[in-house]
Amino acid sequence: DYLTNKSSKITCKSTAHCVEAHFFLTGKVLFQLKNMGWKQLEGPAHNILVLSEVKDEVHFEATPVSTFDIHISKEILIKLAAKYPKLAPLVKAIKEKNQSSLFLKRKRTNPYKLWQIIKIRTALDAGKATEAATEEMVEKLILMVLDDEPVVTKYDYSYEEIKKIENAHRLITMYLDETGILASKITETGIPKDKFREGFRLLYNKLPGLYLQQARLEKAKQLASEGSITSLTDLAALCG
């Protein structure tokens, strides 16, 4: 994972065979892989390729750039393929040292994959890199890339917009009792209301207004079941 905000060149060397899932989150990048010519990506986009004793060049333009990369060794990949048959094409490509067969899978990264990356990065920042739950999230992300099911949306979403929607959801959940919490958090994201509504529904399977209503009802039920609060007025005040 790296971040740069100036023109620069990075030379990448690999002496081991591995598969790389490369997620280009923000900015633009121009890069050259061995014997494959120059390619350009603009975030959010991703590709998946085989690295086998290569020396590549990556040139970054003078715009903020952020990427998220996952490298899977040949040995680990073979073990994972026994658990997930969909990984078989990757095993075949790495055994044949055929990076071109996978490199062409350059795709725009849909909101579901961006959200999965956000959850993985949150776990890594919390020091949970070796926990089983984090490993499962990484495995799920790789499978999402291979499935590559189309996601039809009215709007395109950037990585930063998905982060803002996820953060708004967290704050709405924390402050259910605040009047106007939903409208204020939508405004703070800077995302148009209709686009926010669609993005929220994509991530949480509910429109934000319905999510807030149901979350408040669930909180009221929990408080009532605990028996410490019996007044409907008090429940309403605590739950919004």
CSV table of C-alpha atoms in Angstrom, one decimal:
chain,number,residue,atom,x,y,z
A,1,ASP,CA,0.0,0.0,0.0
A,2,TYR,CA,1.6,3.3,-1.0
A,3,LEU,CA,0.8,6.9,-1.5
A,4,THR,CA,2.5,9.6,-3.6
A,5,ASN,CA,1.6,13.1,-4.7
A,6,LYS,CA,4.4,13.9,-7.1
A,7,SER,CA,5.8,12.6,-10.4
A,8,SER,CA,7.9,9.6,-9.6
A,9,LYS,CA,9.2,6.2,-10.9
A,10,ILE,CA,9.2,3.0,-9.0
A,11,THR,CA,11.1,-0.1,-10.3
A,12,CYS,CA,9.4,-3.3,-9.1
A,13,LYS,CA,11.4,-6.5,-8.9
A,14,SER,CA,10.1,-10.0,-8.1
A,15,THR,CA,12.3,-13.1,-7.6
A,16,ALA,CA,9.3,-15.3,-6.5
A,17,HIS,CA,6.2,-16.5,-8.3
A,18,CYS,CA,3.1,-14.9,-6.9
A,19,VAL,CA,-0.3,-13.5,-8.0
A,20,GLU,CA,-0.9,-9.8,-7.4
A,21,ALA,CA,-4.3,-8.2,-7.1
A,22,HIS,CA,-3.7,-4.6,-7.7
A,23,PHE,CA,-6.3,-2.0,-6.7
A,24,PHE,CA,-5.7,1.5,-7.9
A,25,LEU,CA,-7.9,3.6,-5.7
A,26,THR,CA,-7.2,7.2,-6.5
A,27,GLY,CA,-5.3,9.2,-9.1
A,28,LYS,CA,-3.7,8.1,-12.4
A,29,VAL,CA,-0.8,5.7,-13.0
A,30,LEU,CA,1.2,4.7,-16.1
A,31,PHE,CA,3.1,1.5,-15.9
A,32,GLN,CA,5.1,-1.0,-17.9
A,33,LEU,CA,5.1,-4.7,-17.3
A,34,LYS,CA,7.8,-6.9,-18.8
A,35,ASN,CA,7.2,-7.5,-22.5
A,36,MET,CA,3.7,-6.1,-22.3
A,37,GLY,CA,4.1,-2.4,-23.2
A,38,TRP,CA,2.8,0.6,-21.4
A,39,LYS,CA,-0.6,0.6,-19.7
A,40,GLN,CA,-2.6,3.3,-17.9
A,41,LEU,CA,-5.1,3.0,-15.1
A,42,GLU,CA,-7.2,5.7,-13.4
A,43,GLY,CA,-8.8,4.9,-10.1
A,44,PRO,CA,-10.9,3.3,-9.0
A,45,ALA,CA,-9.8,0.3,-11.1
A,46,HIS,CA,-8.0,-3.0,-10.5
A,47,ASN,CA,-6.3,-5.9,-12.3
A,48,ILE,CA,-4.9,-9.2,-11.3
A,49,LEU,CA,-1.7,-10.6,-12.7
A,50,VAL,CA,1.1,-13.1,-12.3
A,51,LEU,CA,4.5,-12.0,-11.1
A,52,SER,CA,7.3,-14.4,-12.0
A,53,GLU,CA,10.8,-13.1,-11.7
A,54,VAL,CA,10.1,-9.8,-13.4
A,55,LYS,CA,11.4,-6.2,-13.4
A,56,ASP,CA,8.7,-3.6,-14.0
A,57,GLU,CA,8.5,0.1,-14.1
A,58,VAL,CA,5.7,2.2,-12.7
A,59,HIS,CA,5.5,5.9,-13.5
A,60,PHE,CA,3.1,8.1,-11.4
A,61,GLU,CA,1.7,11.3,-12.7
A,62,ALA,CA,1.7,14.4,-10.5
A,63,THR,CA,-1.7,13.7,-8.9
A,64,PRO,CA,-2.4,12.1,-5.5
A,65,VAL,CA,-2.2,8.3,-5.9
A,66,SER,CA,-3.3,5.6,-3.5
A,67,THR,CA,-3.2,1.8,-4.2
A,68,PHE,CA,-3.9,-1.4,-2.3
A,69,ASP,CA,-2.1,-4.5,-3.4
A,70,ILE,CA,-2.5,-8.1,-2.3
A,71,HIS,CA,0.3,-10.6,-3.1
A,72,ILE,CA,-0.3,-14.3,-2.8
A,73,SER,CA,2.6,-16.7,-3.1
A,74,LYS,CA,2.4,-19.8,-5.3
A,75,GLU,CA,2.4,-22.1,-2.3
A,76,ILE,CA,-0.5,-20.3,-0.5
A,77,LEU,CA,-2.5,-19.9,-3.7
A,78,ILE,CA,-2.4,-23.7,-4.3
A,79,LYS,CA,-3.7,-24.3,-0.7
A,80,LEU,CA,-6.4,-21.7,-1.2
A,81,ALA,CA,-7.5,-23.3,-4.5
A,82,ALA,CA,-8.4,-26.5,-2.6
A,83,LYS,CA,-10.8,-24.4,-0.6
A,84,TYR,CA,-12.0,-22.2,-3.4
A,85,PRO,CA,-12.2,-23.9,-6.8
A,86,LYS,CA,-12.7,-20.5,-8.5
A,87,LEU,CA,-9.0,-19.9,-7.9
A,88,ALA,CA,-8.0,-22.7,-10.3
A,89,PRO,CA,-7.4,-20.2,-13.2
A,90,LEU,CA,-4.9,-18.3,-11.1
A,91,VAL,CA,-3.1,-21.6,-10.2
A,92,LYS,CA,-2.9,-22.5,-13.8
A,93,ALA,CA,-1.5,-19.1,-14.8
A,94,ILE,CA,1.1,-19.1,-12.1
A,95,LYS,CA,2.3,-22.6,-12.9
A,96,GLU,CA,2.6,-21.6,-16.6
A,97,LYS,CA,4.2,-18.2,-15.6
A,98,ASN,CA,1.6,-16.6,-17.9
A,99,GLN,CA,1.0,-13.1,-16.7
A,100,SER,CA,-0.6,-11.9,-19.9
A,101,SER,CA,-3.6,-14.2,-19.5
A,102,LEU,CA,-4.6,-12.4,-16.4
A,103,PHE,CA,-3.2,-8.9,-16.9
A,104,LEU,CA,-5.9,-8.2,-19.4
A,105,LYS,CA,-8.5,-8.4,-16.7
A,106,ARG,CA,-8.4,-4.6,-16.0
A,107,LYS,CA,-11.8,-3.5,-14.6
A,108,ARG,CA,-13.4,-0.6,-12.9
A,109,THR,CA,-13.7,-1.3,-9.2
A,110,ASN,CA,-17.3,-1.4,-8.1
A,111,PRO,CA,-18.6,-0.1,-4.8
A,112,TYR,CA,-18.7,-3.6,-3.2
A,113,LYS,CA,-15.0,-4.2,-3.8
A,114,LEU,CA,-14.1,-0.7,-2.6
A,115,TRP,CA,-16.1,-1.3,0.6
A,116,GLN,CA,-14.3,-4.6,1.1
A,117,ILE,CA,-11.0,-2.8,0.8
A,118,ILE,CA,-12.1,-0.2,3.4
A,119,LYS,CA,-13.0,-3.0,5.8
A,120,ILE,CA,-9.6,-4.7,5.3
A,121,ARG,CA,-7.6,-1.5,5.7
A,122,THR,CA,-9.6,-0.8,8.9
A,123,ALA,CA,-8.6,-4.2,10.3
A,124,LEU,CA,-5.0,-3.7,9.3
A,125,ASP,CA,-4.8,-0.3,10.9
A,126,ALA,CA,-6.2,-1.9,14.1
A,127,GLY,CA,-3.3,-4.4,14.1
A,128,LYS,CA,-5.5,-7.4,13.1
A,129,ALA,CA,-3.5,-8.5,10.1
A,130,THR,CA,-3.1,-12.1,11.3
A,131,GLU,CA,-6.6,-12.6,12.6
A,132,ALA,CA,-8.8,-15.2,10.8
A,133,ALA,CA,-11.5,-12.7,10.1
A,134,THR,CA,-9.1,-10.4,8.3
A,135,GLU,CA,-7.7,-13.3,6.2
A,136,GLU,CA,-11.3,-14.3,5.3
A,137,MET,CA,-12.0,-10.7,4.1
A,138,VAL,CA,-8.9,-10.8,1.9
A,139,GLU,CA,-10.0,-14.2,0.5
A,140,LYS,CA,-13.5,-12.8,-0.2
A,141,LEU,CA,-12.0,-9.8,-2.0
A,142,ILE,CA,-10.0,-12.1,-4.3
A,143,LEU,CA,-13.1,-14.1,-5.1
A,144,MET,CA,-15.1,-10.9,-5.8
A,145,VAL,CA,-12.5,-10.0,-8.4
A,146,LEU,CA,-12.7,-13.4,-10.1
A,147,ASP,CA,-16.5,-13.4,-10.0
A,148,ASP,CA,-16.6,-10.0,-11.6
A,149,GLU,CA,-20.4,-9.8,-11.5
A,150,PRO,CA,-21.6,-6.6,-13.1
A,151,VAL,CA,-23.1,-4.0,-10.7
A,152,VAL,CA,-25.6,-1.7,-12.4
A,153,THR,CA,-25.8,1.8,-10.7
A,154,LYS,CA,-27.1,5.1,-11.8
A,155,TYR,CA,-23.9,6.8,-10.5
A,156,ASP,CA,-20.2,6.0,-10.5
A,157,TYR,CA,-18.5,5.9,-7.1
A,158,SER,CA,-15.0,6.9,-6.1
A,159,TYR,CA,-13.1,5.2,-3.2
A,160,GLU,CA,-13.4,8.4,-1.2
A,161,GLU,CA,-17.2,8.5,-1.6
A,162,ILE,CA,-17.6,4.9,-0.4
A,163,LYS,CA,-15.4,5.8,2.6
A,164,LYS,CA,-17.7,8.8,3.3
A,165,ILE,CA,-20.9,6.7,3.1
A,166,GLU,CA,-19.4,4.1,5.4
A,167,ASN,CA,-18.4,6.8,7.9
A,168,ALA,CA,-21.8,8.4,7.7
A,169,HIS,CA,-23.4,5.0,8.5
A,170,ARG,CA,-21.2,4.6,11.5
A,171,LEU,CA,-22.0,8.1,12.9
A,172,ILE,CA,-25.8,7.7,12.2
A,173,THR,CA,-25.7,4.4,14.2
A,174,MET,CA,-23.8,6.1,17.1
A,175,TYR,CA,-26.1,9.1,17.4
A,176,LEU,CA,-29.6,7.7,16.7
A,177,ASP,CA,-31.2,10.0,19.3
A,178,GLU,CA,-30.1,13.2,17.5
A,179,THR,CA,-32.7,15.1,15.6
A,180,GLY,CA,-31.8,15.6,12.0
A,181,ILE,CA,-28.9,13.2,12.2
A,182,LEU,CA,-29.5,11.8,8.8
A,183,ALA,CA,-29.8,15.0,6.9
A,184,SER,CA,-26.7,16.5,8.6
A,185,LYS,CA,-24.5,13.5,7.9
A,186,ILE,CA,-25.6,13.4,4.2
A,187,THR,CA,-24.7,17.1,4.0
A,188,GLU,CA,-21.3,16.6,5.6
A,189,THR,CA,-20.3,14.0,3.0
A,190,GLY,CA,-20.8,16.5,0.2
A,191,ILE,CA,-22.4,13.7,-1.9
A,192,PRO,CA,-25.6,14.6,-3.7
A,193,LYS,CA,-28.7,13.2,-1.8
A,194,ASP,CA,-29.8,10.9,-4.6
A,195,LYS,CA,-26.3,9.5,-5.0
A,196,PHE,CA,-25.9,9.0,-1.3
A,197,ARG,CA,-29.2,7.2,-1.1
A,198,GLU,CA,-28.2,4.8,-3.9
A,199,GLY,CA,-24.7,4.2,-2.4
A,200,PHE,CA,-26.1,3.6,1.1
A,201,ARG,CA,-28.6,1.1,-0.3
A,202,LEU,CA,-25.8,-0.7,-2.2
A,203,LEU,CA,-23.8,-1.2,0.9
A,204,TYR,CA,-26.5,-1.8,3.5
A,205,ASN,CA,-29.4,-3.2,1.5
A,206,LYS,CA,-31.7,-0.4,2.8
A,207,LEU,CA,-32.3,3.2,2.0
A,208,PRO,CA,-30.9,5.5,4.8
A,209,GLY,CA,-34.3,6.7,6.0
A,210,LEU,CA,-35.5,3.1,6.5
A,211,TYR,CA,-32.2,2.1,8.1
A,212,LEU,CA,-32.5,4.9,10.6
A,213,GLN,CA,-36.1,4.1,11.4
A,214,GLN,CA,-35.4,0.4,12.0
A,215,ALA,CA,-32.2,1.1,14.0
A,216,ARG,CA,-34.2,3.4,16.3
A,217,LEU,CA,-36.9,0.8,16.8
A,218,GLU,CA,-34.4,-1.9,17.6
A,219,LYS,CA,-32.7,0.4,20.2
A,220,ALA,CA,-36.1,1.1,21.8
A,221,LYS,CA,-36.9,-2.6,22.0
A,222,GLN,CA,-33.6,-3.3,23.6
A,223,LEU,CA,-34.0,-0.6,26.2
A,224,ALA,CA,-37.5,-1.7,26.9
A,225,SER,CA,-36.5,-5.4,27.3
A,226,GLU,CA,-33.8,-4.4,29.8
A,227,GLY,CA,-36.6,-2.9,32.0
A,228,SER,CA,-34.6,0.2,33.1
A,229,ILE,CA,-36.8,2.5,31.1
A,230,THR,CA,-40.6,2.1,30.9
A,231,SER,CA,-41.8,5.6,29.8
A,232,LEU,CA,-42.5,5.9,26.1
A,233,THR,CA,-41.5,9.5,26.3
A,234,ASP,CA,-38.1,8.6,27.7
A,235,LEU,CA,-37.7,5.9,25.1
A,236,ALA,CA,-38.5,8.3,22.3
A,237,ALA,CA,-36.0,10.8,23.7
A,238,LEU,CA,-33.2,8.2,23.9
A,239,CYS,CA,-33.9,6.7,20.4
A,240,GLY,CA,-34.8,9.8,18.4
